[in-house]
Short mmCIF file of C-alpha atoms and ligand atoms in Angstrom, two decimals:
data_model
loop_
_atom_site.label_atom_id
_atom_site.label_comp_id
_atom_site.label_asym_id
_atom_site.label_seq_id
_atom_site.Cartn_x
_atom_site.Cartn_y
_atom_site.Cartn_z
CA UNK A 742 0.00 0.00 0.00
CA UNK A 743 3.28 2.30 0.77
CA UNK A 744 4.37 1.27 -2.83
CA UNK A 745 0.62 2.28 -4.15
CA UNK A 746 0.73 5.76 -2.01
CA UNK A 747 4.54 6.52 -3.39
CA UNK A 748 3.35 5.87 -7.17
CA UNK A 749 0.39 8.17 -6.99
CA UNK A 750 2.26 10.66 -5.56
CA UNK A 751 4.92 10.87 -8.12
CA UNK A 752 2.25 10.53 -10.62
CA UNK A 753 0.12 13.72 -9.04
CA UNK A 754 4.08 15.44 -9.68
CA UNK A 755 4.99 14.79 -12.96
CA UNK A 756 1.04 15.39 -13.97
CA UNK A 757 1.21 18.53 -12.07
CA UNK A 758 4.90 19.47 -13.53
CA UNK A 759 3.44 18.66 -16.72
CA UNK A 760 0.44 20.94 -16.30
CA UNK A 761 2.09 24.29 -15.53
CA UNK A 762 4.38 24.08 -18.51
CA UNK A 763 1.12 23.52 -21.01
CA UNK A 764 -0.54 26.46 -22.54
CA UNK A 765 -4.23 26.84 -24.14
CA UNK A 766 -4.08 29.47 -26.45
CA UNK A 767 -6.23 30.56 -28.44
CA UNK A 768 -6.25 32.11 -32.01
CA UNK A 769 -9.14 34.52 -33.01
CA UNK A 770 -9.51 37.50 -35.28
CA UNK A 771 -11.74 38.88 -37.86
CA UNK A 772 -13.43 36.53 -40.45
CA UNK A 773 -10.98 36.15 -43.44
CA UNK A 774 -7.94 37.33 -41.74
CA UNK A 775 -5.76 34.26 -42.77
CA UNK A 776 -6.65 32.40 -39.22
CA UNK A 777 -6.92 29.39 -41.05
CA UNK A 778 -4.13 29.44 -42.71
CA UNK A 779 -1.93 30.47 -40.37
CA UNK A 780 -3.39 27.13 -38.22
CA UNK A 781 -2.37 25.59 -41.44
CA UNK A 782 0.99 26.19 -41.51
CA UNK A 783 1.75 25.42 -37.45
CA UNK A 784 -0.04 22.45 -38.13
CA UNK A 785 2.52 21.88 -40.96
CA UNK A 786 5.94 23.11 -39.55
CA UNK A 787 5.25 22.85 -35.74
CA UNK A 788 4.07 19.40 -34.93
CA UNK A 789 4.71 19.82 -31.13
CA UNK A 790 1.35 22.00 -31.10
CA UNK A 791 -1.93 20.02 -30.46
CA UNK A 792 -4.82 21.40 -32.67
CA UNK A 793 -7.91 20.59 -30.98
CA UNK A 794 -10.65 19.21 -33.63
CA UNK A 795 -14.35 21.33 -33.56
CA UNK A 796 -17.59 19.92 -34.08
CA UNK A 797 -19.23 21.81 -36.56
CA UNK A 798 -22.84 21.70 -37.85
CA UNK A 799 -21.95 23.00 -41.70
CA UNK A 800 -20.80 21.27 -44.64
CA UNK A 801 -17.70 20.07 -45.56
CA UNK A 802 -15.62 22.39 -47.64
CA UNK A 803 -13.70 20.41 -50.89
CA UNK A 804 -10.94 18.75 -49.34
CA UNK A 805 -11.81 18.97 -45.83
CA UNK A 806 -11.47 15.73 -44.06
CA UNK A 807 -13.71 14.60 -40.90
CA UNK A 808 -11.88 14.14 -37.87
CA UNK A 809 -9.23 16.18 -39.13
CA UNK A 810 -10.90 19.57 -40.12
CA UNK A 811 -13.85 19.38 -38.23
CA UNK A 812 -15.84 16.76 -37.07
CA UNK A 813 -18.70 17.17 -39.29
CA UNK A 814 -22.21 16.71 -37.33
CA UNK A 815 -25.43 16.67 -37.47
CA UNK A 816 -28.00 19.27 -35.50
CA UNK A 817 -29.22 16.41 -33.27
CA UNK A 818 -25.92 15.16 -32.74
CA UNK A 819 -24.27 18.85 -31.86
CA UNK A 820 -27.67 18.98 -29.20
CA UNK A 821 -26.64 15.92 -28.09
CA UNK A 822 -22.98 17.14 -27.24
CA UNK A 823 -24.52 20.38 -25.54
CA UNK A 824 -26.40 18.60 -22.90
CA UNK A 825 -23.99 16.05 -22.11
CA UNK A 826 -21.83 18.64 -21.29
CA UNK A 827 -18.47 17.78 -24.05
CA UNK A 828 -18.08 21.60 -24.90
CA UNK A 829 -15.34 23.72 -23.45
CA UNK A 830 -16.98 26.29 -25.53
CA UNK A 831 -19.23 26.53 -28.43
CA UNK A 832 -20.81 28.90 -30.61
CA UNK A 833 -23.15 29.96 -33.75
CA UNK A 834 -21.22 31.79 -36.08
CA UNK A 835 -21.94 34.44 -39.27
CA UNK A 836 -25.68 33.81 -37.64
CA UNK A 837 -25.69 30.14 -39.41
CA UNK A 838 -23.40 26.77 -38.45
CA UNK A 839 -22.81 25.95 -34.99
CA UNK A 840 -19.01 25.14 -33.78
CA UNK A 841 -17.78 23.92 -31.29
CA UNK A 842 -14.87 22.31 -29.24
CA UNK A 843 -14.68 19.24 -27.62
CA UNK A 844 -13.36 19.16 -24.23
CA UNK A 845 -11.96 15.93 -23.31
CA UNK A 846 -8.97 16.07 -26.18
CA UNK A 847 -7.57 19.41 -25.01
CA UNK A 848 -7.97 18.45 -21.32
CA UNK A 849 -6.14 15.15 -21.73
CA UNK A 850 -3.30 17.23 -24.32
CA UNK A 851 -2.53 19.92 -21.63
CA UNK A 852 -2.82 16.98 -18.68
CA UNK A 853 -0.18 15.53 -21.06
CA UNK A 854 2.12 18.42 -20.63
CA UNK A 855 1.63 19.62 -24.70
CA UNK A 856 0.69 22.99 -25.57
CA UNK A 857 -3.06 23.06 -27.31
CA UNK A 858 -4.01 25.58 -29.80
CA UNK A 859 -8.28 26.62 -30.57
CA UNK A 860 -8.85 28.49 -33.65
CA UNK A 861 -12.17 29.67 -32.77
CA UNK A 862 -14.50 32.76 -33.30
CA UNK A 863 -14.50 35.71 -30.83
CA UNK A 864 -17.61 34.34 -28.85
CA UNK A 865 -15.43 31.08 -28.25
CA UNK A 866 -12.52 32.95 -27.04
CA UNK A 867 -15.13 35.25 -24.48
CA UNK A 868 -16.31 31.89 -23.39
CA UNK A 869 -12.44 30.49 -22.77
CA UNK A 870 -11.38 33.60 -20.85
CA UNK A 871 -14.54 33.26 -18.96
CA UNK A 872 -13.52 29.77 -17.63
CA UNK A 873 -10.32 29.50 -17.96
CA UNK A 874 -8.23 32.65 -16.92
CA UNK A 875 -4.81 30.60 -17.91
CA UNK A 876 -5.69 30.64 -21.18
CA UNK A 877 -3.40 32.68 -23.44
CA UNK A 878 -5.79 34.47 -26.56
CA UNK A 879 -4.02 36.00 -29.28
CA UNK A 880 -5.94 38.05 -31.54
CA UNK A 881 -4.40 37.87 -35.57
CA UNK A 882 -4.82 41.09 -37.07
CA UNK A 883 -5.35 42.05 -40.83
CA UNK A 884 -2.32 44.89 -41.94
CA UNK A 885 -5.32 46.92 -42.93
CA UNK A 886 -8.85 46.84 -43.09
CA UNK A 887 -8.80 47.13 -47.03
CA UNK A 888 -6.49 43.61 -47.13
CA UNK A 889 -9.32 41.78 -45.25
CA UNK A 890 -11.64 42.33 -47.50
CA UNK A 891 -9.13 41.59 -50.64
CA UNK A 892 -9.03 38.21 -48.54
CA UNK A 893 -12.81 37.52 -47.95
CA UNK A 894 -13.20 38.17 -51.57
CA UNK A 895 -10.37 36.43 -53.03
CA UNK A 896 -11.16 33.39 -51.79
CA UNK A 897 -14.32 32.96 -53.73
CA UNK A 898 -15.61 29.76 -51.57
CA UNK A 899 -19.10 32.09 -50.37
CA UNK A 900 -22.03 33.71 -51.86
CA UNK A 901 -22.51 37.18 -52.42
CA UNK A 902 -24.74 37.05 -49.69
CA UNK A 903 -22.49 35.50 -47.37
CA UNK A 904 -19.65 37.35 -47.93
CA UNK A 905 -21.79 40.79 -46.55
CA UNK A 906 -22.78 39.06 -43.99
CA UNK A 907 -19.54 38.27 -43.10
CA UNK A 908 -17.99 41.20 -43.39
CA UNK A 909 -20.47 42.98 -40.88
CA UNK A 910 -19.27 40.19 -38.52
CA UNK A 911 -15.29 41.23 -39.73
CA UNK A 912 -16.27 44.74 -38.36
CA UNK A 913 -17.50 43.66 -35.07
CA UNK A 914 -14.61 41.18 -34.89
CA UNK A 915 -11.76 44.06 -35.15
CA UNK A 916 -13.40 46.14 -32.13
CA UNK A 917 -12.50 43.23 -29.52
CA UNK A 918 -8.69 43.41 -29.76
CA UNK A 919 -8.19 45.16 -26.99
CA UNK A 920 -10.03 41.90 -24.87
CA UNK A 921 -7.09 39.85 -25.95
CA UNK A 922 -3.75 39.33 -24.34
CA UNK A 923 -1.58 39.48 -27.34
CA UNK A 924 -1.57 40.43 -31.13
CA UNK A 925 -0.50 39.29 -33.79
CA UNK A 926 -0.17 41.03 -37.29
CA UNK A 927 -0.55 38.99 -40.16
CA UNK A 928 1.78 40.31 -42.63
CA UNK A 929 3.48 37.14 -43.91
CA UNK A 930 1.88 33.54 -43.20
CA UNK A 931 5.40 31.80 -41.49
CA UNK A 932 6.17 35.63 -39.82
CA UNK A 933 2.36 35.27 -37.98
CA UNK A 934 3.14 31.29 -37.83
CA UNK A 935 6.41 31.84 -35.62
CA UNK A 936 5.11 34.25 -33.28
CA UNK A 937 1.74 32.59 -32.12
CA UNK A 938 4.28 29.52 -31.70
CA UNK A 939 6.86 31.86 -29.52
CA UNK A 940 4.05 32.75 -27.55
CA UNK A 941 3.42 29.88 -26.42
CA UNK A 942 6.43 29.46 -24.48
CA UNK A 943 6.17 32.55 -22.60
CA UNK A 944 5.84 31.79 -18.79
CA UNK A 945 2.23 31.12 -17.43
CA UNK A 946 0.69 34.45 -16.29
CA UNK A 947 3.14 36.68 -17.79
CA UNK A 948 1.16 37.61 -20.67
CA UNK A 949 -0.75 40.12 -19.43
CA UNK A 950 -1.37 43.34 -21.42
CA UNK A 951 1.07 46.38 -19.40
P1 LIG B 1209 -15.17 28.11 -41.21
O1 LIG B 1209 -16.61 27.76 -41.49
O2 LIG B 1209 -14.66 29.15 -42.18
O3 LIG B 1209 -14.29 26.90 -41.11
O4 LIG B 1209 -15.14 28.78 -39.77
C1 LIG B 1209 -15.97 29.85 -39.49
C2 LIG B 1209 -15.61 30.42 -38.14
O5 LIG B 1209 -15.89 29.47 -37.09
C3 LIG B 1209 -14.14 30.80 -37.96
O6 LIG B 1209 -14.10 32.11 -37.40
C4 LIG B 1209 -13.62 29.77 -37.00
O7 LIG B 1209 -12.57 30.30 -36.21
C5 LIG B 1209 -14.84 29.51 -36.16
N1 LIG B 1209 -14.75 28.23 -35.43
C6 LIG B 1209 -14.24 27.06 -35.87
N2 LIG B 1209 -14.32 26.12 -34.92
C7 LIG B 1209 -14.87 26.72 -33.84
C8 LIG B 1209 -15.20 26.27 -32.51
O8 LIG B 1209 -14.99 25.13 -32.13
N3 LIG B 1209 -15.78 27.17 -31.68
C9 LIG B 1209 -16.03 28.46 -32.05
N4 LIG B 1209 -16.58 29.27 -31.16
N5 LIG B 1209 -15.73 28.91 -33.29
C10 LIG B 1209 -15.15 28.06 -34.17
#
């Protein structure tokens, strides 16, 4: 039993050590601002980050993958995960899909000592900061206002339609930087890339804004 009592204690330790060294973070910022690509290009080049997986209620996007993307749900299956209680946040976005993030994988990642990374709307991060005041959220910025919406319209994927409405979300989106800890400007892709990443490593609770 004194063997038993010595193991769990070592084990509380190194789960403990573990813990402080792990950092959630999460990256936010206006609607077309290159968040996804940025995530893209971690995901790519920094394979020590953990991307936590959403649940989302839209469609699949050519070439997205379930599981990998997004999980790729149902309404009654995204109700389902509400009331049983698997969100560590979720949200409806541009007034249409629900999202949403799964809270067992990024619990059991930062319990595993590895830093987690949530590319999530602005609601998501409110909701984060609300419950989790460890959390680091970094807010990617567009060089200018007129670049976003070279972006949003570039990339040709949504309606006419959609693209206004997301734009009026852009504009709401921009106002909130000052509720975020850090930002970062996303000028070149591996530039924004790098710093999110060196973020990450900065000590637990020094990342306040001076
Ligand atoms: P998209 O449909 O372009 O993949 O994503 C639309 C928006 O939903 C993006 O702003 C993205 O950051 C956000 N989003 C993706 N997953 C989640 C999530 O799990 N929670 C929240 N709150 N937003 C998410």
């Amino acid at each position: 039993r004194a063997r038993l009592r010595e193991f769990l204690r070592e084990r509380a330790r190194l789960s403990s050590k573990a813990r402080g060294a792990a950092r959630l973070v999460v990256l936010a910022g206006p609607t077309a601002v290159g968040k996804g690509t940025v995530s893209a290009y971690i995901r790519e080049n920094y394979p020590e980050v953990v991307f936590s997986v959403s649940a989302t209620t839209r469609k699949p996007r050519p070439g997205e993958v379930d599981g990998v993307h997004y999980y790729f749900v149902d309404d009654a299956e995204f109700d389902r995960m509400i009331e049983a209680g698997e969100f560590l946040e979720w949200a409806t976005v541009h007034n249409m899909s629900r999202y949403g993030t799964p809270r067992a994988p990024v619990r059991d990642a930062l319990a595993a000592g590895r830093n987690v990374l949530l590319e999530i709307d602005l609601q998501g991060a409110r909701q984060v900061r609300a419950n989790d005041p460890d959390a680091l959220l970094v807010f990617l910025a567009p060089p200018t206002w007129d670049e976003l919406v070279r972006r949003l319209i570039g990339r040709g994927t949504e309606s006419p339609e959609e693209q206004r409405r997301r734009l009026e979300t852009a504009k709401v989106e921009l106002a909130a930087e000052g509720e975020f800890d850090r930002t970062v400007v996303n000028t070149t892709v591996p530039e924004a890339a790098r710093e999110v990443v060196d973020l990450m490593s900065v000590p637990l609770r020094a990342h306040a804004r001076e």
